Amino acid sequence: MTSTYVEINEIRSQVTKLRREGSTIGFVPTMGALHDGHISLVKKALEECNHCIVSIFINPKQFGPNEDFSSYPRMIRNDVDLLKKHSVQAIFIPNTSTIYPRGYSTTVSNQSNMPNVLCGQYREGHFDGVLTIVLKLLNIVAPDKAYFGKKDYQQLALIHRMAEDLNIPVEIIGGEIVRETDGLAMSSRNLRLTDEQRKIAPKIYESLQFGKRLFDEGVHNPSHLIEKVSKKLNQEAPEIQMQYIEIREQASLNPVAEKISSPSLLALAAFLGDVRLIDNIELG
Ligand code: AMP
């Protein structure tokens, strides 16, 4: 039986009870509007732990003033039904005032350059907001393992770093990107695409696959590779406005100067209309 909780002490006592019974807990934090990408993390949690707990919280602190906080899809009923079908033990759906009560004044911030590259160049303060909410949720739920998708690769890398730096007693697990049949990475934001935009959107992943093919065929100079991928995408889908396309080292997100020699990532962010989509592919 799936239970939903809105209060911190309720979800905490539920976890304490499960722990007393000797169960292990997997945790999947989400912002709702759930799709198979989220469910893949739930399934992984249930394979590796006795119980899975999911949180649904659209975290205002990770949205910039001109971003889509107010238009972010909200569909709690569907989400709860879907999670029930997948035997989630508990769903934590806190109110904003529960998470950020009056007087709230602490932020978790990675002091390296990691939060300022890739998406961070265009989303000031975003990763402070992400790390703050993730640490709070980990403190509230206290799971054995917490699951995050590689679609948000920079987020996953920063969370790994935070868990290690702050000695958080949790294992951080990354899940593979789940895609629609036409290759588009699943995202709650896909719901905001028009039919026309939705038809064009798979070009994003096609271009990443093209990049990977070039890499496999021996194009190991990052600027050459990026130039070819951008050119192709621009020709085939001029409606897609690239925000960035970059090659970075996988764990550190450091830039790759002349030659891709360690495991790397080809990552991009692009706009289709006012919908911002991100995607990436691992190289090497
Ligand atoms: P969100 O609700 O967008 O904050 O996402 C919650 C979690 O689901 C994050 O760890 C995401 O990286 C992960 N996620 C979102 N979309 C996908 C996807 N297409 N494949 C795998 N994981 C995903």
PDB file of C-alpha atoms and ligand atoms in Angstrom:
ATOM      1  CA  MET A   1       0.000   0.000   0.000  1.00  0.00           C
ATOM      2  CA  THR A   2       1.311   3.398  -1.001  1.00  0.00           C
ATOM      3  CA  SER A   3       0.959   6.268   1.482  1.00  0.00           C
ATOM      4  CA  THR A   4       1.387   9.963   0.797  1.00  0.00           C
ATOM      5  CA  TYR A   5       2.830  12.378   3.336  1.00  0.00           C
ATOM      6  CA  VAL A   6       3.088  16.147   3.411  1.00  0.00           C
ATOM      7  CA  GLU A   7       4.736  16.622   6.814  1.00  0.00           C
ATOM      8  CA  ILE A   8       8.405  16.016   7.579  1.00  0.00           C
ATOM      9  CA  ASN A   9       7.771  14.215  10.877  1.00  0.00           C
ATOM     10  CA  GLU A  10       5.288  11.845   9.162  1.00  0.00           C
ATOM     11  CA  ILE A  11       7.682  10.698   6.442  1.00  0.00           C
ATOM     12  CA  ARG A  12      10.481  10.470   9.024  1.00  0.00           C
ATOM     13  CA  SER A  13       8.520   8.190  11.333  1.00  0.00           C
ATOM     14  CA  GLN A  14       7.499   6.030   8.374  1.00  0.00           C
ATOM     15  CA  VAL A  15      11.170   5.613   7.417  1.00  0.00           C
ATOM     16  CA  THR A  16      12.122   4.897  11.041  1.00  0.00           C
ATOM     17  CA  LYS A  17       9.458   2.175  11.165  1.00  0.00           C
ATOM     18  CA  LEU A  18      10.709   0.572   7.923  1.00  0.00           C
ATOM     19  CA  ARG A  19      14.270   0.678   9.192  1.00  0.00           C
ATOM     20  CA  ARG A  20      13.287  -0.982  12.471  1.00  0.00           C
ATOM     21  CA  GLU A  21      11.844  -3.795  10.381  1.00  0.00           C
ATOM     22  CA  GLY A  22      15.303  -4.159   8.809  1.00  0.00           C
ATOM     23  CA  SER A  23      14.380  -2.709   5.407  1.00  0.00           C
ATOM     24  CA  THR A  24      16.676  -0.753   3.116  1.00  0.00           C
ATOM     25  CA  ILE A  25      15.358   2.439   1.517  1.00  0.00           C
ATOM     26  CA  GLY A  26      15.885   3.787  -2.005  1.00  0.00           C
ATOM     27  CA  PHE A  27      14.883   7.388  -2.660  1.00  0.00           C
ATOM     28  CA  VAL A  28      13.960   9.133  -5.922  1.00  0.00           C
ATOM     29  CA  PRO A  29      13.534  12.926  -5.674  1.00  0.00           C
ATOM     30  CA  THR A  30      11.404  14.424  -8.473  1.00  0.00           C
ATOM     31  CA  MET A  31       9.499  17.550  -9.456  1.00  0.00           C
ATOM     32  CA  GLY A  32       6.509  15.518 -10.654  1.00  0.00           C
ATOM     33  CA  ALA A  33       4.853  15.254 -14.092  1.00  0.00           C
ATOM     34  CA  LEU A  34       6.295  11.774 -13.971  1.00  0.00           C
ATOM     35  CA  HIS A  35       7.288   9.742 -17.020  1.00  0.00           C
ATOM     36  CA  ASP A  36       9.233   6.571 -17.762  1.00  0.00           C
ATOM     37  CA  GLY A  37      12.525   8.349 -16.998  1.00  0.00           C
ATOM     38  CA  HIS A  38      11.424   8.794 -13.379  1.00  0.00           C
ATOM     39  CA  ILE A  39       9.913   5.305 -13.296  1.00  0.00           C
ATOM     40  CA  SER A  40      13.197   3.760 -14.459  1.00  0.00           C
ATOM     41  CA  LEU A  41      14.783   5.213 -11.299  1.00  0.00           C
ATOM     42  CA  VAL A  42      11.931   3.836  -9.175  1.00  0.00           C
ATOM     43  CA  LYS A  43      12.450   0.390 -10.710  1.00  0.00           C
ATOM     44  CA  LYS A  44      16.196   0.537 -10.107  1.00  0.00           C
ATOM     45  CA  ALA A  45      15.551   1.547  -6.485  1.00  0.00           C
ATOM     46  CA  LEU A  46      13.153  -1.368  -6.031  1.00  0.00           C
ATOM     47  CA  GLU A  47      15.676  -3.795  -7.523  1.00  0.00           C
ATOM     48  CA  GLU A  48      18.386  -2.646  -5.140  1.00  0.00           C
ATOM     49  CA  CYS A  49      16.432  -1.785  -1.966  1.00  0.00           C
ATOM     50  CA  ASN A  50      13.452  -3.213  -0.075  1.00  0.00           C
ATOM     51  CA  HIS A  51      11.400  -0.027  -0.431  1.00  0.00           C
ATOM     52  CA  CYS A  52      11.267   2.997  -2.674  1.00  0.00           C
ATOM     53  CA  ILE A  53      10.296   6.471  -1.502  1.00  0.00           C
ATOM     54  CA  VAL A  54       9.588   9.234  -4.037  1.00  0.00           C
ATOM     55  CA  SER A  55       9.345  12.952  -3.348  1.00  0.00           C
ATOM     56  CA  ILE A  56       7.440  15.398  -5.526  1.00  0.00           C
ATOM     57  CA  PHE A  57       8.429  19.003  -4.941  1.00  0.00           C
ATOM     58  CA  ILE A  58       8.806  21.762  -7.515  1.00  0.00           C
ATOM     59  CA  ASN A  59      11.677  23.571  -5.865  1.00  0.00           C
ATOM     60  CA  PRO A  60      11.312  27.343  -6.378  1.00  0.00           C
ATOM     61  CA  LYS A  61      14.958  27.927  -5.393  1.00  0.00           C
ATOM     62  CA  GLN A  62      16.293  26.220  -8.511  1.00  0.00           C
ATOM     63  CA  PHE A  63      14.334  28.379 -10.969  1.00  0.00           C
ATOM     64  CA  GLY A  64      15.639  31.771 -12.102  1.00  0.00           C
ATOM     65  CA  PRO A  65      13.329  34.807 -12.240  1.00  0.00           C
ATOM     66  CA  ASN A  66      12.752  34.366 -15.998  1.00  0.00           C
ATOM     67  CA  GLU A  67      12.440  30.596 -15.939  1.00  0.00           C
ATOM     68  CA  ASP A  68       9.402  28.334 -16.126  1.00  0.00           C
ATOM     69  CA  PHE A  69       8.529  27.828 -12.440  1.00  0.00           C
ATOM     70  CA  SER A  70       4.919  28.990 -12.873  1.00  0.00           C
ATOM     71  CA  SER A  71       4.351  27.032 -16.101  1.00  0.00           C
ATOM     72  CA  TYR A  72       6.156  23.871 -14.934  1.00  0.00           C
ATOM     73  CA  PRO A  73       3.651  21.001 -15.438  1.00  0.00           C
ATOM     74  CA  ARG A  74       1.755  20.007 -12.298  1.00  0.00           C
ATOM     75  CA  MET A  75      -0.220  16.746 -12.316  1.00  0.00           C
ATOM     76  CA  ILE A  76      -0.096  15.342  -8.799  1.00  0.00           C
ATOM     77  CA  ARG A  77      -3.096  12.998  -9.131  1.00  0.00           C
ATOM     78  CA  ASN A  78      -1.642  11.196 -12.164  1.00  0.00           C
ATOM     79  CA  ASP A  79       1.732  11.068 -10.482  1.00  0.00           C
ATOM     80  CA  VAL A  80       0.361   9.455  -7.330  1.00  0.00           C
ATOM     81  CA  ASP A  81      -1.623   6.888  -9.372  1.00  0.00           C
ATOM     82  CA  LEU A  82       1.449   6.016 -11.415  1.00  0.00           C
ATOM     83  CA  LEU A  83       3.620   5.575  -8.318  1.00  0.00           C
ATOM     84  CA  LYS A  84       0.967   3.393  -6.693  1.00  0.00           C
ATOM     85  CA  LYS A  85       1.055   1.116  -9.743  1.00  0.00           C
ATOM     86  CA  HIS A  86       4.787   0.766  -9.306  1.00  0.00           C
ATOM     87  CA  SER A  87       4.554  -0.223  -5.632  1.00  0.00           C
ATOM     88  CA  VAL A  88       6.230   2.851  -4.229  1.00  0.00           C
ATOM     89  CA  GLN A  89       6.037   2.624  -0.444  1.00  0.00           C
ATOM     90  CA  ALA A  90       5.706   6.308   0.371  1.00  0.00           C
ATOM     91  CA  ILE A  91       5.347   9.585  -1.528  1.00  0.00           C
ATOM     92  CA  PHE A  92       6.516  12.787   0.126  1.00  0.00           C
ATOM     93  CA  ILE A  93       4.718  15.866  -1.246  1.00  0.00           C
ATOM     94  CA  PRO A  94       5.681  18.753   1.017  1.00  0.00           C
ATOM     95  CA  ASN A  95       4.401  22.316   0.775  1.00  0.00           C
ATOM     96  CA  THR A  96       6.859  25.077  -0.041  1.00  0.00           C
ATOM     97  CA  SER A  97       6.354  26.603   3.422  1.00  0.00           C
ATOM     98  CA  THR A  98       7.269  23.267   5.015  1.00  0.00           C
ATOM     99  CA  ILE A  99      10.545  23.118   3.124  1.00  0.00           C
ATOM    100  CA  TYR A 100      11.341  26.835   3.351  1.00  0.00           C
ATOM    101  CA  PRO A 101       9.640  28.149   6.488  1.00  0.00           C
ATOM    102  CA  ARG A 102       9.834  31.805   7.482  1.00  0.00           C
ATOM    103  CA  GLY A 103      13.403  32.668   8.429  1.00  0.00           C
ATOM    104  CA  TYR A 104      14.928  30.017   6.173  1.00  0.00           C
ATOM    105  CA  SER A 105      18.412  31.239   5.291  1.00  0.00           C
ATOM    106  CA  THR A 106      20.869  28.448   4.448  1.00  0.00           C
ATOM    107  CA  THR A 107      22.150  27.513   0.997  1.00  0.00           C
ATOM    108  CA  VAL A 108      24.475  24.706  -0.068  1.00  0.00           C
ATOM    109  CA  SER A 109      26.952  25.866  -2.661  1.00  0.00           C
ATOM    110  CA  ASN A 110      29.717  24.052  -4.531  1.00  0.00           C
ATOM    111  CA  GLN A 111      32.694  26.410  -4.494  1.00  0.00           C
ATOM    112  CA  SER A 112      34.481  25.025  -7.555  1.00  0.00           C
ATOM    113  CA  ASN A 113      33.805  26.027 -11.138  1.00  0.00           C
ATOM    114  CA  MET A 114      31.566  22.973 -11.665  1.00  0.00           C
ATOM    115  CA  PRO A 115      28.251  24.779 -11.060  1.00  0.00           C
ATOM    116  CA  ASN A 116      29.251  27.623 -13.416  1.00  0.00           C
ATOM    117  CA  VAL A 117      29.860  25.599 -16.588  1.00  0.00           C
ATOM    118  CA  LEU A 118      27.370  24.020 -19.038  1.00  0.00           C
ATOM    119  CA  CYS A 119      23.825  24.834 -17.792  1.00  0.00           C
ATOM    120  CA  GLY A 120      25.256  26.885 -14.925  1.00  0.00           C
ATOM    121  CA  GLN A 121      26.494  29.563 -17.354  1.00  0.00           C
ATOM    122  CA  TYR A 122      22.885  30.362 -18.173  1.00  0.00           C
ATOM    123  CA  ARG A 123      21.126  29.460 -14.922  1.00  0.00           C
ATOM    124  CA  GLU A 124      22.702  31.520 -12.168  1.00  0.00           C
ATOM    125  CA  GLY A 125      22.177  29.997  -8.743  1.00  0.00           C
ATOM    126  CA  HIS A 126      20.379  26.965 -10.201  1.00  0.00           C
ATOM    127  CA  PHE A 127      22.754  24.371  -8.789  1.00  0.00           C
ATOM    128  CA  ASP A 128      22.829  26.051  -5.361  1.00  0.00           C
ATOM    129  CA  GLY A 129      19.061  25.567  -5.384  1.00  0.00           C
ATOM    130  CA  VAL A 130      19.416  21.948  -6.495  1.00  0.00           C
ATOM    131  CA  LEU A 131      22.090  21.035  -3.942  1.00  0.00           C
ATOM    132  CA  THR A 132      20.166  22.749  -1.147  1.00  0.00           C
ATOM    133  CA  ILE A 133      16.929  20.877  -1.814  1.00  0.00           C
ATOM    134  CA  VAL A 134      18.695  17.555  -2.391  1.00  0.00           C
ATOM    135  CA  LEU A 135      20.602  17.824   0.898  1.00  0.00           C
ATOM    136  CA  LYS A 136      17.399  18.781   2.730  1.00  0.00           C
ATOM    137  CA  LEU A 137      15.497  15.849   1.217  1.00  0.00           C
ATOM    138  CA  LEU A 138      18.342  13.440   2.008  1.00  0.00           C
ATOM    139  CA  ASN A 139      18.314  14.701   5.607  1.00  0.00           C
ATOM    140  CA  ILE A 140      14.550  14.273   5.818  1.00  0.00           C
ATOM    141  CA  VAL A 141      14.253  10.846   4.187  1.00  0.00           C
ATOM    142  CA  ALA A 142      17.667   9.451   5.208  1.00  0.00           C
ATOM    143  CA  PRO A 143      17.705   6.751   2.504  1.00  0.00           C
ATOM    144  CA  ASP A 144      20.393   4.125   1.954  1.00  0.00           C
ATOM    145  CA  LYS A 145      20.589   4.955  -1.747  1.00  0.00           C
ATOM    146  CA  ALA A 146      19.363   7.919  -3.772  1.00  0.00           C
ATOM    147  CA  TYR A 147      18.757   7.765  -7.525  1.00  0.00           C
ATOM    148  CA  PHE A 148      19.318  10.516 -10.107  1.00  0.00           C
ATOM    149  CA  GLY A 149      19.164  10.422 -13.909  1.00  0.00           C
ATOM    150  CA  LYS A 150      22.127  10.988 -16.217  1.00  0.00           C
ATOM    151  CA  LYS A 151      19.904  13.250 -18.285  1.00  0.00           C
ATOM    152  CA  ASP A 152      20.789  15.937 -15.728  1.00  0.00           C
ATOM    153  CA  TYR A 153      24.430  14.956 -15.868  1.00  0.00           C
ATOM    154  CA  GLN A 154      25.834  18.117 -14.290  1.00  0.00           C
ATOM    155  CA  GLN A 155      23.327  17.805 -11.453  1.00  0.00           C
ATOM    156  CA  LEU A 156      24.352  14.177 -10.858  1.00  0.00           C
ATOM    157  CA  ALA A 157      28.064  15.106 -10.885  1.00  0.00           C
ATOM    158  CA  LEU A 158      27.481  17.915  -8.360  1.00  0.00           C
ATOM    159  CA  ILE A 159      25.376  15.676  -6.101  1.00  0.00           C
ATOM    160  CA  HIS A 160      28.109  13.001  -6.149  1.00  0.00           C
ATOM    161  CA  ARG A 161      30.598  15.700  -5.145  1.00  0.00           C
ATOM    162  CA  MET A 162      28.351  17.037  -2.383  1.00  0.00           C
ATOM    163  CA  ALA A 163      27.731  13.567  -0.899  1.00  0.00           C
ATOM    164  CA  GLU A 164      31.460  12.948  -0.757  1.00  0.00           C
ATOM    165  CA  ASP A 165      32.438  16.438   0.448  1.00  0.00           C
ATOM    166  CA  LEU A 166      29.822  16.549   3.202  1.00  0.00           C
ATOM    167  CA  ASN A 167      30.078  12.864   4.228  1.00  0.00           C
ATOM    168  CA  ILE A 168      26.393  12.268   3.606  1.00  0.00           C
ATOM    169  CA  PRO A 169      25.670   8.655   4.590  1.00  0.00           C
ATOM    170  CA  VAL A 170      23.966   7.732   1.323  1.00  0.00           C
ATOM    171  CA  GLU A 171      24.998   6.022  -1.892  1.00  0.00           C
ATOM    172  CA  ILE A 172      24.318   8.188  -4.946  1.00  0.00           C
ATOM    173  CA  ILE A 173      23.302   6.125  -7.991  1.00  0.00           C
ATOM    174  CA  GLY A 174      23.034   7.353 -11.588  1.00  0.00           C
ATOM    175  CA  GLY A 175      20.390   5.978 -13.972  1.00  0.00           C
ATOM    176  CA  GLU A 176      20.657   5.862 -17.769  1.00  0.00           C
ATOM    177  CA  ILE A 177      18.684   8.356 -19.894  1.00  0.00           C
ATOM    178  CA  VAL A 178      15.272   7.029 -20.916  1.00  0.00           C
ATOM    179  CA  ARG A 179      14.106   8.117 -24.366  1.00  0.00           C
ATOM    180  CA  GLU A 180      10.935   8.219 -26.415  1.00  0.00           C
ATOM    181  CA  THR A 181      10.901   5.746 -29.337  1.00  0.00           C
ATOM    182  CA  ASP A 182      12.096   8.533 -31.653  1.00  0.00           C
ATOM    183  CA  GLY A 183      15.087   9.232 -29.383  1.00  0.00           C
ATOM    184  CA  LEU A 184      13.909  12.390 -27.622  1.00  0.00           C
ATOM    185  CA  ALA A 185      15.051  12.268 -23.992  1.00  0.00           C
ATOM    186  CA  MET A 186      11.981  12.025 -21.788  1.00  0.00           C
ATOM    187  CA  SER A 187      11.352  15.223 -19.864  1.00  0.00           C
ATOM    188  CA  SER A 188       8.423  16.783 -18.048  1.00  0.00           C
ATOM    189  CA  ARG A 189       9.072  19.846 -20.220  1.00  0.00           C
ATOM    190  CA  ASN A 190       8.281  17.872 -23.411  1.00  0.00           C
ATOM    191  CA  LEU A 191       4.618  18.348 -22.450  1.00  0.00           C
ATOM    192  CA  ARG A 192       5.037  22.040 -23.257  1.00  0.00           C
ATOM    193  CA  LEU A 193       6.155  21.435 -26.871  1.00  0.00           C
ATOM    194  CA  THR A 194       3.651  22.128 -29.656  1.00  0.00           C
ATOM    195  CA  ASP A 195       2.957  19.237 -32.082  1.00  0.00           C
ATOM    196  CA  GLU A 196       5.233  20.902 -34.616  1.00  0.00           C
ATOM    197  CA  GLN A 197       8.065  21.373 -32.096  1.00  0.00           C
ATOM    198  CA  ARG A 198       7.641  17.813 -30.849  1.00  0.00           C
ATOM    199  CA  LYS A 199       8.279  16.534 -34.398  1.00  0.00           C
ATOM    200  CA  ILE A 200      11.522  18.507 -34.634  1.00  0.00           C
ATOM    201  CA  ALA A 201      12.815  17.757 -31.108  1.00  0.00           C
ATOM    202  CA  PRO A 202      14.297  14.272 -31.873  1.00  0.00           C
ATOM    203  CA  LYS A 203      16.889  16.034 -34.064  1.00  0.00           C
ATOM    204  CA  ILE A 204      18.643  16.907 -30.809  1.00  0.00           C
ATOM    205  CA  TYR A 205      19.474  13.307 -29.981  1.00  0.00           C
ATOM    206  CA  GLU A 206      20.177  12.517 -33.656  1.00  0.00           C
ATOM    207  CA  SER A 207      22.861  15.189 -33.591  1.00  0.00           C
ATOM    208  CA  LEU A 208      24.383  13.754 -30.397  1.00  0.00           C
ATOM    209  CA  GLN A 209      24.437  10.301 -31.982  1.00  0.00           C
ATOM    210  CA  PHE A 210      26.096  11.803 -35.044  1.00  0.00           C
ATOM    211  CA  GLY A 211      28.715  13.294 -32.707  1.00  0.00           C
ATOM    212  CA  LYS A 212      29.300   9.925 -31.082  1.00  0.00           C
ATOM    213  CA  ARG A 213      29.692   8.300 -34.503  1.00  0.00           C
ATOM    214  CA  LEU A 214      32.285  10.896 -35.478  1.00  0.00           C
ATOM    215  CA  PHE A 215      34.113  10.229 -32.204  1.00  0.00           C
ATOM    216  CA  ASP A 216      34.044   6.456 -32.785  1.00  0.00           C
ATOM    217  CA  GLU A 217      35.382   7.035 -36.308  1.00  0.00           C
ATOM    218  CA  GLY A 218      38.367   8.945 -34.920  1.00  0.00           C
ATOM    219  CA  VAL A 219      37.356  12.618 -34.701  1.00  0.00           C
ATOM    220  CA  HIS A 220      38.902  13.289 -31.293  1.00  0.00           C
ATOM    221  CA  ASN A 221      39.445  17.033 -31.527  1.00  0.00           C
ATOM    222  CA  PRO A 222      36.626  18.597 -29.489  1.00  0.00           C
ATOM    223  CA  SER A 223      36.258  21.792 -31.538  1.00  0.00           C
ATOM    224  CA  HIS A 224      36.175  19.905 -34.843  1.00  0.00           C
ATOM    225  CA  LEU A 225      33.602  17.499 -33.525  1.00  0.00           C
ATOM    226  CA  ILE A 226      31.399  20.246 -32.100  1.00  0.00           C
ATOM    227  CA  GLU A 227      31.639  22.280 -35.280  1.00  0.00           C
ATOM    228  CA  LYS A 228      30.417  19.366 -37.394  1.00  0.00           C
ATOM    229  CA  VAL A 229      27.556  18.515 -35.032  1.00  0.00           C
ATOM    230  CA  SER A 230      26.383  22.155 -34.723  1.00  0.00           C
ATOM    231  CA  LYS A 231      26.531  22.655 -38.473  1.00  0.00           C
ATOM    232  CA  LYS A 232      24.437  19.565 -39.156  1.00  0.00           C
ATOM    233  CA  LEU A 233      21.853  20.416 -36.522  1.00  0.00           C
ATOM    234  CA  ASN A 234      21.612  23.978 -37.742  1.00  0.00           C
ATOM    235  CA  GLN A 235      21.047  22.820 -41.313  1.00  0.00           C
ATOM    236  CA  GLU A 236      18.530  20.122 -40.483  1.00  0.00           C
ATOM    237  CA  ALA A 237      16.575  21.923 -37.756  1.00  0.00           C
ATOM    238  CA  PRO A 238      17.105  25.696 -37.812  1.00  0.00           C
ATOM    239  CA  GLU A 239      14.140  26.014 -35.422  1.00  0.00           C
ATOM    240  CA  ILE A 240      16.335  24.572 -32.662  1.00  0.00           C
ATOM    241  CA  GLN A 241      18.197  27.432 -31.001  1.00  0.00           C
ATOM    242  CA  MET A 242      21.368  26.042 -29.485  1.00  0.00           C
ATOM    243  CA  GLN A 243      22.266  27.506 -26.094  1.00  0.00           C
ATOM    244  CA  TYR A 244      25.493  25.525 -25.714  1.00  0.00           C
ATOM    245  CA  ILE A 245      27.099  22.399 -27.073  1.00  0.00           C
ATOM    246  CA  GLU A 246      30.260  21.304 -25.331  1.00  0.00           C
ATOM    247  CA  ILE A 247      32.550  18.394 -24.639  1.00  0.00           C
ATOM    248  CA  ARG A 248      33.582  17.951 -21.002  1.00  0.00           C
ATOM    249  CA  GLU A 249      35.302  15.281 -18.913  1.00  0.00           C
ATOM    250  CA  GLN A 250      32.699  13.047 -17.318  1.00  0.00           C
ATOM    251  CA  ALA A 251      33.201  13.274 -13.549  1.00  0.00           C
ATOM    252  CA  SER A 252      34.954  16.633 -13.153  1.00  0.00           C
ATOM    253  CA  LEU A 253      33.163  18.429 -16.035  1.00  0.00           C
ATOM    254  CA  ASN A 254      36.549  19.978 -16.861  1.00  0.00           C
ATOM    255  CA  PRO A 255      36.948  21.191 -20.440  1.00  0.00           C
ATOM    256  CA  VAL A 256      38.721  18.954 -22.964  1.00  0.00           C
ATOM    257  CA  ALA A 257      41.387  20.988 -24.725  1.00  0.00           C
ATOM    258  CA  GLU A 258      42.898  19.341 -27.801  1.00  0.00           C
ATOM    259  CA  LYS A 259      42.098  15.664 -27.764  1.00  0.00           C
ATOM    260  CA  ILE A 260      39.334  13.613 -26.175  1.00  0.00           C
ATOM    261  CA  SER A 261      41.379  11.005 -24.297  1.00  0.00           C
ATOM    262  CA  SER A 262      39.462  10.341 -21.055  1.00  0.00           C
ATOM    263  CA  PRO A 263      35.749   9.400 -20.707  1.00  0.00           C
ATOM    264  CA  SER A 264      33.911  12.489 -21.874  1.00  0.00           C
ATOM    265  CA  LEU A 265      30.471  13.884 -22.400  1.00  0.00           C
ATOM    266  CA  LEU A 266      28.943  15.653 -25.375  1.00  0.00           C
ATOM    267  CA  ALA A 267      26.264  17.834 -23.758  1.00  0.00           C
ATOM    268  CA  LEU A 268      23.896  20.429 -25.110  1.00  0.00           C
ATOM    269  CA  ALA A 269      21.036  22.718 -24.173  1.00  0.00           C
ATOM    270  CA  ALA A 270      18.708  24.131 -26.803  1.00  0.00           C
ATOM    271  CA  PHE A 271      15.459  26.031 -27.060  1.00  0.00           C
ATOM    272  CA  LEU A 272      12.482  25.026 -29.152  1.00  0.00           C
ATOM    273  CA  GLY A 273      10.285  28.089 -28.842  1.00  0.00           C
ATOM    274  CA  ASP A 274      10.455  28.908 -25.148  1.00  0.00           C
ATOM    275  CA  VAL A 275      10.963  25.285 -24.079  1.00  0.00           C
ATOM    276  CA  ARG A 276      14.509  24.576 -22.961  1.00  0.00           C
ATOM    277  CA  LEU A 277      15.686  21.004 -23.542  1.00  0.00           C
ATOM    278  CA  ILE A 278      18.930  19.362 -22.459  1.00  0.00           C
ATOM    279  CA  ASP A 279      20.526  16.123 -23.545  1.00  0.00           C
ATOM    280  CA  ASN A 280      23.907  14.431 -23.575  1.00  0.00           C
ATOM    281  CA  ILE A 281      25.786  11.378 -24.756  1.00  0.00           C
ATOM    282  CA  GLU A 282      28.864   9.728 -23.264  1.00  0.00           C
ATOM    283  CA  LEU A 283      31.982   9.483 -25.422  1.00  0.00           C
ATOM    284  CA  GLY A 284      34.626   6.860 -24.687  1.00  0.00           C
TER     285      GLY A 284
HETATM  286  P1  AMP B   1      12.890  16.067 -12.402  1.00  0.00           P
HETATM  287  O1  AMP B   1      11.506  15.690 -12.005  1.00  0.00           O
HETATM  288  O2  AMP B   1      12.991  16.603 -13.801  1.00  0.00           O
HETATM  289  O3  AMP B   1      13.596  16.904 -11.370  1.00  0.00           O
HETATM  290  O4  AMP B   1      13.699  14.708 -12.464  1.00  0.00           O
HETATM  291  C1  AMP B   1      13.797  13.854 -11.346  1.00  0.00           C
HETATM  292  C2  AMP B   1      14.865  12.836 -11.600  1.00  0.00           C
HETATM  293  O5  AMP B   1      14.529  12.078 -12.759  1.00  0.00           O
HETATM  294  C3  AMP B   1      16.235  13.483 -11.873  1.00  0.00           C
HETATM  295  O6  AMP B   1      17.227  12.716 -11.233  1.00  0.00           O
HETATM  296  C4  AMP B   1      16.350  13.394 -13.361  1.00  0.00           C
HETATM  297  O7  AMP B   1      17.685  13.353 -13.818  1.00  0.00           O
HETATM  298  C5  AMP B   1      15.626  12.088 -13.640  1.00  0.00           C
HETATM  299  N1  AMP B   1      15.171  12.054 -15.045  1.00  0.00           N
HETATM  300  C6  AMP B   1      14.402  12.973 -15.672  1.00  0.00           C
HETATM  301  N2  AMP B   1      14.234  12.639 -16.956  1.00  0.00           N
HETATM  302  C7  AMP B   1      14.931  11.477 -17.148  1.00  0.00           C
HETATM  303  C8  AMP B   1      15.148  10.630 -18.264  1.00  0.00           C
HETATM  304  N3  AMP B   1      14.629  10.882 -19.469  1.00  0.00           N
HETATM  305  N4  AMP B   1      15.900   9.521 -18.086  1.00  0.00           N
HETATM  306  C9  AMP B   1      16.447   9.249 -16.874  1.00  0.00           C
HETATM  307  N5  AMP B   1      16.269  10.004 -15.780  1.00  0.00           N
HETATM  308  C10 AMP B   1      15.527  11.103 -15.908  1.00  0.00           C
END
